């Protein structure tokens, strides 16, 4: 029997041939991908030709123009130069259209295009698939189910809880300003807002503002981590408790209904209730949206009033005539502070807590001026650009509460601090109530002034964060 032995030379030749084939296949795939990218870029250039923009680099687009800390300046230049909308190239084969016109906003927000998956997917591990990120029929079912949780009968008792949380914060401020009148307020306001949400969502007793597990400097992330870790346990305990306690009427007779109560008793049209996973997602979404955005809105409002003492004093006089020493504040009071409300709205115009949202066009769109876009183009709805559009708001950088005086007329989509359309913020009334309570009680206790050595610079992240916080000088009123 003969045995054939493969020579080393032939073996090496076989390996070499295989490597050549692999290299050739790799080159073909590379060329195919390059052709795909080239054709996609040509498609984008064609689709966006009606939306001019500053020259962009073929590879990194407008990346150099839009640096994070200076992003708002070039945005405002575009708002002035390019009517209604313009293209923004992220890199060579990825672009979107920036929108900052009320007629454009109205058209887009009146449609049902999905939110951009790329923009919101990072939130899902944190808050789950709640109302913020859901789409289609599931979103519609959850929205309908949650709407009763924001009825004014449910929101009324929350005003007292908000006031309690604000007073805890202001008591801390009194201690701190006795040592140093300079204070970074955003951290404190964020913890206060989280405290309020804990009380309104879970009927949490006590105050996490005085919890030593949430030290200054780590106020938000640490507190949120603790909250998320215990959400599942809280849901299970509440379910068991409600089963023992019996009917909804018994719960209502003992205390106000909190957000979790509403969700546990809610039913879809087919009679089914939310799963534990869905419950957690909606509670976490409520915690996120009701905490971070509201805290940012309150803090920017305090900064705006600190920077404009004449408006601050007029608000204070209005609140003093309404509340006296502020020992009690009720739901009815909130509708009786028109000038303070005007100032809050003007602060929300200048500093919208959510500076932009994203949509992916699911079908072609034509705007009122005749320009159009095909399906597949991402849109960035810039509320910051809209609120600073000089065609809508003369001298847009000036703080002028008279823009929101009773009887003043605006385009229905010129002011969108809570977005618009069917997917507007479901908790906007909750947020406005908390802002009014916080601003009113703060102005009764303190006189505010800006810290000229530390001017806050707005940075457009998921919310409009100030670089290095919001520093104010506080003086305790007699």
Short mmCIF file of N, CA, C and O in Angstrom, two decimals, residues 369-418:
data_model
loop_
_atom_site.label_atom_id
_atom_site.label_comp_id
_atom_site.label_asym_id
_atom_site.label_seq_id
_atom_site.Cartn_x
_atom_site.Cartn_y
_atom_site.Cartn_z
N UNK A 369 -44.07 75.62 2.01
CA UNK A 369 -43.44 76.45 0.97
C UNK A 369 -43.13 75.66 -0.30
O UNK A 369 -42.52 76.18 -1.23
N UNK A 370 -43.56 74.40 -0.35
CA UNK A 370 -43.40 73.59 -1.56
C UNK A 370 -42.19 72.68 -1.56
O UNK A 370 -42.09 71.78 -2.39
N UNK A 371 -41.24 72.91 -0.67
CA UNK A 371 -40.08 72.03 -0.60
C UNK A 371 -40.49 70.66 -0.06
O UNK A 371 -41.42 70.55 0.76
N UNK A 372 -39.78 69.64 -0.47
CA UNK A 372 -40.17 68.28 -0.08
C UNK A 372 -38.94 67.44 0.24
O UNK A 372 -37.82 67.78 -0.12
N UNK A 373 -39.21 66.33 0.93
CA UNK A 373 -38.17 65.36 1.28
C UNK A 373 -38.73 63.96 1.09
O UNK A 373 -39.91 63.72 1.32
N UNK A 374 -37.87 63.02 0.69
CA UNK A 374 -38.34 61.64 0.55
C UNK A 374 -38.34 60.92 1.89
O UNK A 374 -37.78 61.39 2.88
N UNK A 375 -38.95 59.76 1.92
CA UNK A 375 -38.89 58.90 3.10
C UNK A 375 -37.44 58.52 3.38
O UNK A 375 -36.62 58.41 2.46
N UNK A 376 -37.14 58.30 4.64
CA UNK A 376 -35.80 57.87 5.02
C UNK A 376 -34.89 58.97 5.51
O UNK A 376 -33.80 58.69 6.02
N UNK A 377 -35.32 60.22 5.37
CA UNK A 377 -34.48 61.34 5.82
C UNK A 377 -34.77 61.62 7.30
O UNK A 377 -35.92 61.76 7.70
N UNK A 378 -33.73 61.70 8.14
CA UNK A 378 -33.94 62.07 9.54
C UNK A 378 -34.17 63.58 9.67
O UNK A 378 -33.56 64.37 8.95
N UNK A 379 -35.04 63.96 10.61
CA UNK A 379 -35.30 65.36 10.91
C UNK A 379 -34.89 65.65 12.35
O UNK A 379 -35.12 64.84 13.24
N UNK A 380 -34.33 66.82 12.56
CA UNK A 380 -34.08 67.32 13.91
C UNK A 380 -34.97 68.54 14.11
O UNK A 380 -34.77 69.57 13.46
N UNK A 381 -35.95 68.42 14.98
CA UNK A 381 -36.85 69.53 15.27
C UNK A 381 -36.20 70.35 16.38
O UNK A 381 -36.20 69.96 17.55
N UNK A 382 -35.62 71.48 16.00
CA UNK A 382 -34.85 72.29 16.94
C UNK A 382 -35.77 73.28 17.65
O UNK A 382 -36.10 74.34 17.11
N UNK A 383 -36.18 72.95 18.86
CA UNK A 383 -37.01 73.87 19.62
C UNK A 383 -36.19 75.09 20.05
O UNK A 383 -36.72 76.19 20.17
N UNK A 384 -34.89 74.87 20.27
CA UNK A 384 -34.03 76.01 20.61
C UNK A 384 -33.97 76.99 19.43
O UNK A 384 -34.11 78.19 19.60
N UNK A 385 -33.78 76.47 18.21
CA UNK A 385 -33.78 77.33 17.04
C UNK A 385 -35.11 78.01 16.82
O UNK A 385 -35.18 79.20 16.49
N UNK A 386 -36.20 77.27 17.01
CA UNK A 386 -37.55 77.83 16.88
C UNK A 386 -37.75 78.99 17.85
O UNK A 386 -38.26 80.06 17.48
N UNK A 387 -37.37 78.80 19.10
CA UNK A 387 -37.59 79.80 20.15
C UNK A 387 -36.68 81.01 20.01
O UNK A 387 -36.91 82.03 20.67
N UNK A 388 -35.64 80.89 19.19
CA UNK A 388 -34.73 82.01 18.95
C UNK A 388 -34.80 82.51 17.51
O UNK A 388 -33.90 83.22 17.05
N UNK A 389 -35.85 82.14 16.83
CA UNK A 389 -36.03 82.55 15.43
C UNK A 389 -36.48 84.02 15.39
O UNK A 389 -37.57 84.34 15.85
N UNK A 390 -35.63 84.92 14.86
CA UNK A 390 -35.99 86.35 14.88
C UNK A 390 -37.22 86.69 14.06
O UNK A 390 -37.82 87.75 14.27
N UNK A 391 -37.61 85.82 13.13
CA UNK A 391 -38.83 86.08 12.36
C UNK A 391 -40.07 85.90 13.22
O UNK A 391 -41.14 86.44 12.91
N UNK A 392 -39.94 85.13 14.29
CA UNK A 392 -41.06 84.89 15.20
C UNK A 392 -40.97 85.73 16.45
O UNK A 392 -41.98 86.18 16.99
N UNK A 393 -39.74 85.92 16.92
CA UNK A 393 -39.50 86.59 18.20
C UNK A 393 -38.51 87.74 17.98
O UNK A 393 -37.30 87.50 17.96
N UNK A 394 -38.97 88.96 17.80
CA UNK A 394 -38.05 90.10 17.64
C UNK A 394 -37.08 90.18 18.83
O UNK A 394 -37.47 89.94 19.98
N UNK A 395 -35.82 90.47 18.54
CA UNK A 395 -34.78 90.50 19.58
C UNK A 395 -34.85 89.23 20.43
O UNK A 395 -35.09 89.28 21.65
N UNK A 396 -34.64 88.08 19.84
CA UNK A 396 -34.92 86.82 20.53
C UNK A 396 -34.06 86.55 21.75
O UNK A 396 -34.46 85.76 22.61
N UNK A 397 -32.90 87.22 21.86
CA UNK A 397 -32.05 86.96 23.02
C UNK A 397 -32.44 87.81 24.23
O UNK A 397 -31.87 87.64 25.32
N UNK A 398 -33.40 88.70 24.07
CA UNK A 398 -33.84 89.58 25.16
C UNK A 398 -34.93 88.88 25.97
O UNK A 398 -35.88 88.32 25.41
N UNK A 399 -34.80 88.93 27.29
CA UNK A 399 -35.82 88.37 28.19
C UNK A 399 -36.98 89.36 28.29
O UNK A 399 -36.86 90.42 28.89
N UNK A 400 -38.09 89.02 27.67
CA UNK A 400 -39.24 89.93 27.59
C UNK A 400 -40.53 89.16 27.86
O UNK A 400 -41.14 88.61 26.94
N UNK A 401 -40.97 89.11 29.13
CA UNK A 401 -42.18 88.34 29.46
C UNK A 401 -43.44 88.85 28.78
O UNK A 401 -44.42 88.10 28.67
N UNK A 402 -43.44 90.09 28.31
CA UNK A 402 -44.65 90.63 27.68
C UNK A 402 -45.01 89.86 26.40
O UNK A 402 -46.13 89.99 25.90
N UNK A 403 -44.08 89.08 25.88
CA UNK A 403 -44.41 88.23 24.72
C UNK A 403 -45.58 87.30 25.03
O UNK A 403 -46.29 86.85 24.12
N UNK A 404 -45.73 86.96 26.32
CA UNK A 404 -46.77 86.01 26.73
C UNK A 404 -47.88 86.68 27.53
O UNK A 404 -48.59 86.01 28.28
N UNK A 405 -48.02 87.99 27.36
CA UNK A 405 -49.09 88.72 28.05
C UNK A 405 -50.45 88.24 27.55
O UNK A 405 -50.59 87.82 26.40
N UNK A 406 -51.46 88.26 28.40
CA UNK A 406 -52.81 87.87 27.95
C UNK A 406 -53.22 88.67 26.72
O UNK A 406 -53.03 89.88 26.67
N UNK A 407 -53.73 87.99 25.74
CA UNK A 407 -54.15 88.65 24.51
C UNK A 407 -53.09 88.69 23.43
O UNK A 407 -53.39 89.05 22.28
N UNK A 408 -51.84 88.34 23.77
CA UNK A 408 -50.79 88.34 22.76
C UNK A 408 -51.01 87.17 21.82
O UNK A 408 -51.47 86.10 22.21
N UNK A 409 -50.72 87.39 20.55
CA UNK A 409 -50.98 86.36 19.55
C UNK A 409 -49.67 85.73 19.08
O UNK A 409 -48.67 86.42 18.90
N UNK A 410 -49.68 84.43 18.93
CA UNK A 410 -48.52 83.68 18.45
C UNK A 410 -49.01 82.59 17.51
O UNK A 410 -50.15 82.15 17.59
N UNK A 411 -48.12 82.16 16.66
CA UNK A 411 -48.38 80.97 15.86
C UNK A 411 -48.55 79.79 16.82
O UNK A 411 -47.87 79.69 17.85
N UNK A 412 -49.46 78.89 16.50
CA UNK A 412 -49.74 77.76 17.40
C UNK A 412 -48.52 76.90 17.66
O UNK A 412 -48.45 76.19 18.68
N UNK A 413 -47.53 76.94 16.76
CA UNK A 413 -46.33 76.11 16.92
C UNK A 413 -45.05 76.94 17.01
O UNK A 413 -43.98 76.49 16.63
N UNK A 414 -45.19 78.16 17.51
CA UNK A 414 -44.00 79.01 17.69
C UNK A 414 -43.34 78.79 19.05
O UNK A 414 -42.16 79.11 19.22
N UNK A 415 -44.08 78.23 20.00
CA UNK A 415 -43.59 78.03 21.36
C UNK A 415 -43.91 76.60 21.76
O UNK A 415 -45.06 76.24 22.00
N UNK A 416 -42.85 75.76 21.81
CA UNK A 416 -43.06 74.33 22.02
C UNK A 416 -42.13 73.76 23.10
O UNK A 416 -41.35 72.84 22.84
N UNK A 417 -42.18 74.29 24.31
CA UNK A 417 -41.30 73.73 25.35
C UNK A 417 -41.67 72.30 25.74
O UNK A 417 -40.85 71.58 26.30
N UNK A 418 -42.90 71.89 25.41
CA UNK A 418 -43.34 70.53 25.71
C UNK A 418 -43.68 69.77 24.43
O UNK A 418 -44.51 68.88 24.42
#
